[in-house]
Amino acid sequence: MQLFYHPALKAGNGKVPHILGLTASPVMNLKPKSLQIVETNMNSISKTPKVHHEEFLKHANRPAREKLEYSLDMGSRLPTGLLSKLLGVIDSLDINEDPYVVELQKREGPVGRSRLEKVLRTRRTHCQDQIKSLRNKGEHINLELGRWAADSYISRAIKKLRDSIVDKEEWLGEWTNREKEYLMTILLRVEPLSSGPSYSTARHMDVSPKVEQLLGLLTREYNPSLTGLIFVQQRAECAVLAYLISAHPSTKELYRCGTYVGTSTNSQRKYTDVAELLDPRDQQHYLDDLREGRKNLIIATSVLEEGIDVSSCNLVICFNKPVNLKTFIQRRGRARKMQAKFVIMVSENDVATKARDWESLEEQMKAEYMDDLRELEEIEEPDDGKESYDVRLEISSTGALLTPINAVHRLYHFCNVLPPDPYVDPQPEFTIEDGLEGISAIVVLPTSVPHHVRRARSCLAWKTKRTARRDAAYQACLALYQEGLLNDHFLPLFRRKDIYTSLEAIAITPSIVDARPLLNPWVEIANSWRNATTVHSTRITIRDASGSVRAGMKMILPVAPPLPPAFDIYWDADHRWSVCSEADDAAEINPKSAELYSVATEALLQSVFRPRMETGTTDFVALFTPSVDAASCEEWLGSSQGCRPAEILHDNSAPNLSADDYGVVRLVTHSRSPHIFRDWAIREVQREDEPVSAEEDIVVEKLHVEATRWPKRTDLLHPVTANEQRARSVKYLLAQDCEVDNLPLQHSQFAFCVPSILHKYEVYLIADQLRKTRLARVQLQDLDAVVMALSASSAREGVDYQRLEFLGDSVLKWFVSLQLLAEHPSWHEGYLSTHKAQIVANPRLAQAAVAFGLDGFIMTEAFTGRRWRPLYRSHLTEPPTPKMRKMATKRLADIVEALMGAAYIQGGLSTTLELMQMLLPELRWSPLSERCQQLQSLVPEDVLIPSHFRLLQELVGHRFGKGALLVEAMTHPSYKADTRVVTYQRLEFLGDAILDQIVVKALWTVHPALPHHRMHLMRTALVNADFLAFLCMEHSVQEARMDIRKATTDHDCVVFRPAETKVDHYIWQYMRCTNDDIALTQRETVQRFCTHRQAVRSALNDGYEYPWLDLARICADKFFSDLMESILGAIYLDTLGDLDACTAFLERIGLMWYLGRLISCSSVLNTEGMTMEIMHPKEQLGMKAGILKLNYVAFRGVADPTRNMYEGYPALLSGAKSFWAEDTWQQWKESQRSPRPRQPRPWKY
C-alpha cells in the first residue's frame, strides 16, 4: 500500500481500486490511535452495518463472562519425580559425548574446526535441542498443571521415543542410529525400562491449584448436552491436559476429550520433536466427533479461534488470559449457544489483568464504527529515530518496484531457486563491518552466480545493521537485474519447478492435437497433365526369386518421379517378387498418343479391377503401357483386349504353351470370378440329360480347366499373415463355363500389383515434395533418409523414424546446450537446464512441426489396398477438402528429431544448423565453431593450473591450453577460496550433452544396424551416473615417489635408506571443495567402492549381465559423475569443439571399451544361449508384471551391506503376494530359466 497505492492516489490519476474489507476485529491491541493507523493505510473508514441491527441483537447470544481466580502456591511448583531426575541428568551431560560433536572432532580442515567451536560455545546440537525442548515443556507443564502432569508427560515422551525406535517409525526423519542410541541412553537414566511409569496413579494426583479450579468448574457446569472448548498455550500442554481430565476421578466419567493443535507450521517438522506427543495428522476426526456428540470437550491451541468450522459451545474456557483484543473477541464468539459461558482464568495476584479493558475497548470501537459522520484522519509518521533509504528502481513496462525494503526478500527468493546442492547453503551470506563512519554490509551469493556479481557491498555507512543489510541486498539485486538474471518483475527468470514444465504458451498442449491431412502428391501430377507436352516414362520390372523377369511395364507421368529403391512384392506365402524401377528419357507426347496410352491403361487395370473402375473414364493420372511407341502399343491393344471361350482356346492353342501364356480364367456362371490357369484336364462328370437306355453311362468325360483362385488379398507390400494364409486348393472348372482373357497372365499380375507400386511411389513423392519445398534451404540429398524420418512404425513402410529420432534427439540437445551456454554466459546451470528443457520438450517440438507444416507429410497409416481405386485426373483437379486428423504430440516431436538426425548424417553440422534455424527460430543459432570460440574467449587468462594438477592432466590424457577450464572443471560449488573461478556446473551441463552425442553416434554407426530399443538400453547403461562414478573412482595413474625408510644393519645400527613407492592418483582426489562433509562422503563412498569393485569389474569384463545392483550399492554421490561430464565439457571447449579429443578421454577411462563390448555381445550368445542383459531390473520386473500394477514402497532402514544398501525397498504387486524387490527379481529370473535343460546360473547382486 505504501509503495504502490498511496503514491498513485497522490498522483491523482484515479487508477486505484476501492477497498472493501470484512473483518470482525480490525484492531488487535490497546495502542492509542491504532484504528486510525489501519484506516489511513487502507484508505478506508471502519464501520459496522446498522441495517437490521436491532433484529440481529435479538438473535445474537452473547455469553455470560466469568472470571475464575486461582491461587499461586509456589511450593507446589518445585520439580520432583521424573522432572527432577531429568534436570539432574541434563546438568551432568558432557557435550563431548554428543554424536554430532564426536563426528566434528573427526573432521579435518577449517570448516570442521569452525563448526566444532561454534557447537561447543552454543551447545546446540540435534540431541541437545531435543533434551532441552523436553525439559522446557516439562517445566511449563509442572508450573501450569502440576507435578503429576509433568511426570506423566515425561514418561509418555520417553515411551513414544522408545516405541518409535523399535518400530522404525517414519517420524524419526533423518536421525542417525548414533543419535537415537545417545538420546535413548540419556532418557533411560530418567526412567529405566524395567521401572514402568514413575508417576502416581489417578487416585493420588498432585495437580496445580489452577487445575483444581478448572476441574471444579467442569464438574459444576456439566450437563448431558454440554459442549465445551478449553484454550491453552502450548501443544504439549494440550495433550497432557486432555489426558488429565480423562483420567481424574471427578471428570473421567463426565467428559470425552479430544485435542486440536495447529498444522500450519509444518506438522512433519513439529512431530519429529521428541517433546511433541500429538500428531496433527490424526486430529481432524475430533472435530467431527464434537459435531456428532461423540466428544463433548476439545482442548485446543489458538488455531481453533477462527477459520475452522466448530459447533457452537455452551462453555468456552481461556486457561490463559487472552493476549490481545482479537483473541478475546474470537474466543468469546465460540460460545454462541443460549445461556453459554465464557470463562477467563486469572491468578488472584495478577493485577495486570485486562479483562475489563477488553470490554471497554470493544465499546469504544463500536462507538467509532457506528459514527457515520466520522472522516478519515491523516496520521503523521512518528519520529522513531529509524533510518530511511529512499532509493528505488521502477520498471515502467511492468510497474515492478525494487526498494531496499523488498530487496532482501527478493534476494533470498533468487537464491532459493538456484540449483540445489546438498553441500552448499543456498542462502546469501551477510557480513557486517563496523567502521569509523558507521556500519556497512557485504553480501556474498552462492558460487553458482557469476563471480563478478556474486559479491555486493552497501554503498553508504549506516547507523543500524538492518539498514546496512538492506542497502547491500539492494545493490546485489540491482547487479543481478543488470546482468539479466532477474526479469522485469525482479523475479528469477525460471522457477525451480519450471525445469519440469514447458513454456507457458505450450504448457497446456494436449497429448493429442489436430494435424493436417496427409499430402496427396497425385493432385499436383494431375494438374500437370493439363499443359504437358513431354512425358517421363519409368520402366518398372517385376522379377521372381531366380531373377527372371516376371512382368514389366512402363509408367508414364507428366513429371519425373523420384525412384524408390527395389522393394518386394508378396504375391502369396510362397512367392516373393522384387520390383525395380529405371528412368527413361523424357519424350514428347501428342493427344493421340496420350489417348492410346489411356486405353492401354484401362485394358490393363480392367483385367483385375473392373468392379472398382468407372465406365467410360480414361483420364488416369498414371498411365501404364508395354511400350511408349504408339504403333507397338496399338498392336498390343489389338492382341490383348477381349477374351475367348476356353474350349475354343484349347482346340486352337499350340501344344507347347506354358501356363503363364494363358490369360486370366473367368468362370462365366459365377460373376466371371477370376482364376489362374494351371493345365487342361479331362474329368468325368454326371450327364445333364437322362440316359436313353440302361446300357448308357450316367457319367461322361468333359474338358476341364485346372486352376487356382485369384488372390483375394490386396496388400502385396507386406508378408502374408497367418490369418491370410490359406491352402491353395486346385479347382477343376468345366471348360464350357469358362472364358480366358487375351491379356497374358503376367500383365494381369502386374495390374494387380499397381496399387502397391503406386503406393511406394506416393511415399517417395511425399518425401520429395517436402525436400523440394519446405526443406529446400536444407538441401537434403538422400531421399531414403527423408522417407525414413517421415514414416511412423504404424505405417509399416519397412523403415521408421525411431533410429533417426534416437540420433536427432542427441544432436538437438548437443546443439541447444552449446547455443545456450554461449548466448547466456551469466546463466547458472539451473537457468540453462530449464530453458533447454523447454526448447527440446515434446510440446515445443510438436508446435514447431505444426507451424512449419511437417504434420502434412507424416505417414502414419499402413497401406491395405482395400479401398484403392484408380486415380482419375477429373477427381483430383478439384479434390474435396480433407478432414484434419489426430496425431500425438510425441509423434510430431519425434518426426522433428528424426529430420534433424537425417540432416546430421547427410550434411553434417551446417545442414543440421540450417534445419534447426528453420524449426526453432526463437534461438539465435550460430555455427558450433563460433560458439566454442566465443566461450573460450570468456575463459580468464590469469588463472594458472596448480602445480599438483600435473598428474591430473595425465589422468585426463589431455594437455590444456586454457588452464582455467581444467580448474573450473574440478571446482565444486562449495569451493569459496577463489572468487575468480566459477564452479563446474556449466561445464557439466555441456559435458552431459557431449557424452550423450559421442555414445549415440558410436551406436548409430554400428553395422549391422542396432534396433532403436537396444540402442536406448546401451546408452542408459553407459551414461548413467552410477557407471560414470565407478569410472571416476576406478581410473588412476601411478606416481613414483622416493621415501626415506629406517633400516637396521647387522651391527644393530639404525640407518635411513631411500625407497621408491608407487602412489595411485584418482580424478576425484583433485576436486576442489571447502566442505568437510564432502571429504567424509568421499571416504565412505570409496570404502563401498572397494567392497563392490571386484564384482563390478567381473561383470564388465566377463559377465553377460550389467551390474546394476552392484553399482547402486556403491551409492556414489552425484559429484563423482559430475566431474567426468565437466571434464568432457572442458576438453570440448579447450579444443574448440573437437569430439575426437573428447572420445579419446572416454577411451582412456574405459567407457568406449565397454561400449565396444556391448556392441560385440549384442548379437553373440553367451554360454547359456543368452545375449548381454543390460535392461534395468526394475524395467524387467515391470515387464514381467504385465498388466498388474507394480508399486515400489521405499523406506529407510538399518544399513546391511551383506543384503542391500538398506533393509527395505520392497516391491508390492497389486493382487499378488508381496516380496522383497530382490527376492521377486530372483524368483522371476529363476522362472525364466526353469524350462531350460541346463543348470540355472545363480543371479549375482
PDB file of C-alpha atoms in Angstrom, residues 656-751:
ATOM      1  CA  ASN A 656       3.920 -76.303 -76.106  1.00  0.00           C
ATOM      2  CA  LEU A 657       2.293 -73.300 -74.374  1.00  0.00           C
ATOM      3  CA  SER A 658       3.088 -72.902 -70.699  1.00  0.00           C
ATOM      4  CA  ALA A 659       0.557 -71.964 -68.034  1.00  0.00           C
ATOM      5  CA  ASP A 660       1.856 -68.374 -67.937  1.00  0.00           C
ATOM      6  CA  ASP A 661       0.988 -67.926 -71.624  1.00  0.00           C
ATOM      7  CA  TYR A 662      -2.718 -68.069 -70.858  1.00  0.00           C
ATOM      8  CA  GLY A 663      -4.676 -65.170 -69.558  1.00  0.00           C
ATOM      9  CA  VAL A 664      -6.960 -64.994 -66.535  1.00  0.00           C
ATOM     10  CA  VAL A 665      -9.587 -67.726 -66.496  1.00  0.00           C
ATOM     11  CA  ARG A 666     -13.059 -66.420 -65.701  1.00  0.00           C
ATOM     12  CA  LEU A 667     -15.957 -68.603 -64.590  1.00  0.00           C
ATOM     13  CA  VAL A 668     -18.881 -67.168 -66.519  1.00  0.00           C
ATOM     14  CA  THR A 669     -21.513 -68.842 -64.377  1.00  0.00           C
ATOM     15  CA  HIS A 670     -20.159 -67.217 -61.167  1.00  0.00           C
ATOM     16  CA  SER A 671     -19.941 -63.468 -61.971  1.00  0.00           C
ATOM     17  CA  ARG A 672     -16.810 -64.017 -64.023  1.00  0.00           C
ATOM     18  CA  SER A 673     -14.741 -64.776 -60.934  1.00  0.00           C
ATOM     19  CA  PRO A 674     -11.013 -64.813 -61.885  1.00  0.00           C
ATOM     20  CA  HIS A 675      -8.749 -67.846 -61.641  1.00  0.00           C
ATOM     21  CA  ILE A 676      -5.159 -68.631 -62.587  1.00  0.00           C
ATOM     22  CA  PHE A 677      -4.689 -71.265 -65.288  1.00  0.00           C
ATOM     23  CA  ARG A 678      -2.616 -74.347 -64.424  1.00  0.00           C
ATOM     24  CA  ASP A 679      -3.418 -77.038 -67.022  1.00  0.00           C
ATOM     25  CA  TRP A 680      -6.105 -78.786 -69.091  1.00  0.00           C
ATOM     26  CA  ALA A 681      -7.781 -81.889 -67.694  1.00  0.00           C
ATOM     27  CA  ILE A 682     -10.354 -84.480 -68.833  1.00  0.00           C
ATOM     28  CA  ARG A 683     -12.641 -85.425 -65.970  1.00  0.00           C
ATOM     29  CA  GLU A 684     -15.815 -87.396 -65.633  1.00  0.00           C
ATOM     30  CA  VAL A 685     -18.993 -85.508 -64.840  1.00  0.00           C
ATOM     31  CA  GLN A 686     -22.559 -86.580 -64.416  1.00  0.00           C
ATOM     32  CA  ARG A 687     -24.713 -86.339 -67.519  1.00  0.00           C
ATOM     33  CA  GLU A 688     -27.148 -83.499 -67.554  1.00  0.00           C
ATOM     34  CA  ASP A 689     -29.798 -85.449 -69.619  1.00  0.00           C
ATOM     35  CA  GLU A 690     -31.412 -88.768 -68.736  1.00  0.00           C
ATOM     36  CA  PRO A 691     -29.768 -91.836 -70.372  1.00  0.00           C
ATOM     37  CA  VAL A 692     -31.846 -93.445 -73.158  1.00  0.00           C
ATOM     38  CA  SER A 693     -31.061 -96.991 -72.105  1.00  0.00           C
ATOM     39  CA  ALA A 694     -29.580 -98.729 -69.152  1.00  0.00           C
ATOM     40  CA  GLU A 695     -26.508 -99.555 -71.162  1.00  0.00           C
ATOM     41  CA  GLU A 696     -25.560 -95.854 -71.481  1.00  0.00           C
ATOM     42  CA  ASP A 697     -23.219 -94.376 -68.850  1.00  0.00           C
ATOM     43  CA  ILE A 698     -24.617 -91.898 -66.367  1.00  0.00           C
ATOM     44  CA  VAL A 699     -21.271 -90.037 -66.459  1.00  0.00           C
ATOM     45  CA  VAL A 700     -19.379 -88.551 -69.378  1.00  0.00           C
ATOM     46  CA  GLU A 701     -15.845 -87.181 -69.846  1.00  0.00           C
ATOM     47  CA  LYS A 702     -15.558 -83.465 -70.400  1.00  0.00           C
ATOM     48  CA  LEU A 703     -12.789 -80.911 -70.780  1.00  0.00           C
ATOM     49  CA  HIS A 704     -11.862 -79.054 -67.571  1.00  0.00           C
ATOM     50  CA  VAL A 705      -9.567 -76.188 -66.674  1.00  0.00           C
ATOM     51  CA  GLU A 706      -7.313 -76.924 -63.771  1.00  0.00           C
ATOM     52  CA  ALA A 707      -6.898 -73.569 -61.942  1.00  0.00           C
ATOM     53  CA  THR A 708      -6.365 -71.849 -58.630  1.00  0.00           C
ATOM     54  CA  ARG A 709      -8.412 -68.955 -57.311  1.00  0.00           C
ATOM     55  CA  TRP A 710      -7.137 -65.437 -57.844  1.00  0.00           C
ATOM     56  CA  PRO A 711      -5.675 -63.982 -54.606  1.00  0.00           C
ATOM     57  CA  LYS A 712      -8.148 -62.023 -52.505  1.00  0.00           C
ATOM     58  CA  ARG A 713      -5.568 -60.045 -50.520  1.00  0.00           C
ATOM     59  CA  THR A 714      -4.977 -56.530 -51.810  1.00  0.00           C
ATOM     60  CA  ASP A 715      -1.893 -55.640 -49.754  1.00  0.00           C
ATOM     61  CA  LEU A 716       1.114 -57.074 -51.563  1.00  0.00           C
ATOM     62  CA  LEU A 717       3.721 -54.948 -49.762  1.00  0.00           C
ATOM     63  CA  HIS A 718       3.723 -56.960 -46.559  1.00  0.00           C
ATOM     64  CA  PRO A 719       4.257 -60.667 -45.936  1.00  0.00           C
ATOM     65  CA  VAL A 720       1.248 -62.913 -45.756  1.00  0.00           C
ATOM     66  CA  THR A 721      -0.018 -63.210 -42.190  1.00  0.00           C
ATOM     67  CA  ALA A 722      -1.249 -66.393 -40.581  1.00  0.00           C
ATOM     68  CA  ASN A 723      -4.846 -65.211 -40.913  1.00  0.00           C
ATOM     69  CA  GLU A 724      -4.413 -64.504 -44.619  1.00  0.00           C
ATOM     70  CA  GLN A 725      -2.574 -67.695 -45.440  1.00  0.00           C
ATOM     71  CA  ARG A 726      -4.848 -70.346 -46.892  1.00  0.00           C
ATOM     72  CA  ALA A 727      -4.136 -73.590 -48.652  1.00  0.00           C
ATOM     73  CA  ARG A 728      -4.023 -73.014 -52.408  1.00  0.00           C
ATOM     74  CA  SER A 729      -6.547 -75.651 -53.406  1.00  0.00           C
ATOM     75  CA  VAL A 730      -6.764 -76.660 -57.068  1.00  0.00           C
ATOM     76  CA  LYS A 731     -10.135 -76.338 -58.724  1.00  0.00           C
ATOM     77  CA  TYR A 732     -11.425 -78.052 -61.868  1.00  0.00           C
ATOM     78  CA  LEU A 733     -13.714 -75.828 -63.892  1.00  0.00           C
ATOM     79  CA  LEU A 734     -15.784 -77.003 -66.833  1.00  0.00           C
ATOM     80  CA  ALA A 735     -14.210 -75.535 -69.925  1.00  0.00           C
ATOM     81  CA  GLN A 736     -17.620 -74.857 -71.437  1.00  0.00           C
ATOM     82  CA  ASP A 737     -18.345 -72.483 -68.495  1.00  0.00           C
ATOM     83  CA  CYS A 738     -15.040 -70.592 -68.742  1.00  0.00           C
ATOM     84  CA  GLU A 739     -13.531 -67.799 -70.765  1.00  0.00           C
ATOM     85  CA  VAL A 740      -9.846 -66.884 -70.946  1.00  0.00           C
ATOM     86  CA  ASP A 741      -8.578 -63.316 -71.315  1.00  0.00           C
ATOM     87  CA  ASN A 742      -6.419 -62.490 -74.280  1.00  0.00           C
ATOM     88  CA  LEU A 743      -4.261 -60.389 -71.959  1.00  0.00           C
ATOM     89  CA  PRO A 744      -1.323 -62.534 -70.801  1.00  0.00           C
ATOM     90  CA  LEU A 745      -1.301 -63.557 -67.161  1.00  0.00           C
ATOM     91  CA  GLN A 746       1.917 -61.683 -66.427  1.00  0.00           C
ATOM     92  CA  HIS A 747       0.285 -58.393 -67.435  1.00  0.00           C
ATOM     93  CA  SER A 748      -2.756 -59.095 -65.259  1.00  0.00           C
ATOM     94  CA  GLN A 749      -0.462 -59.882 -62.375  1.00  0.00           C
ATOM     95  CA  PHE A 750       1.357 -56.605 -62.983  1.00  0.00           C
ATOM     96  CA  ALA A 751      -2.006 -54.811 -62.969  1.00  0.00           C
TER      97      ALA A 751
END
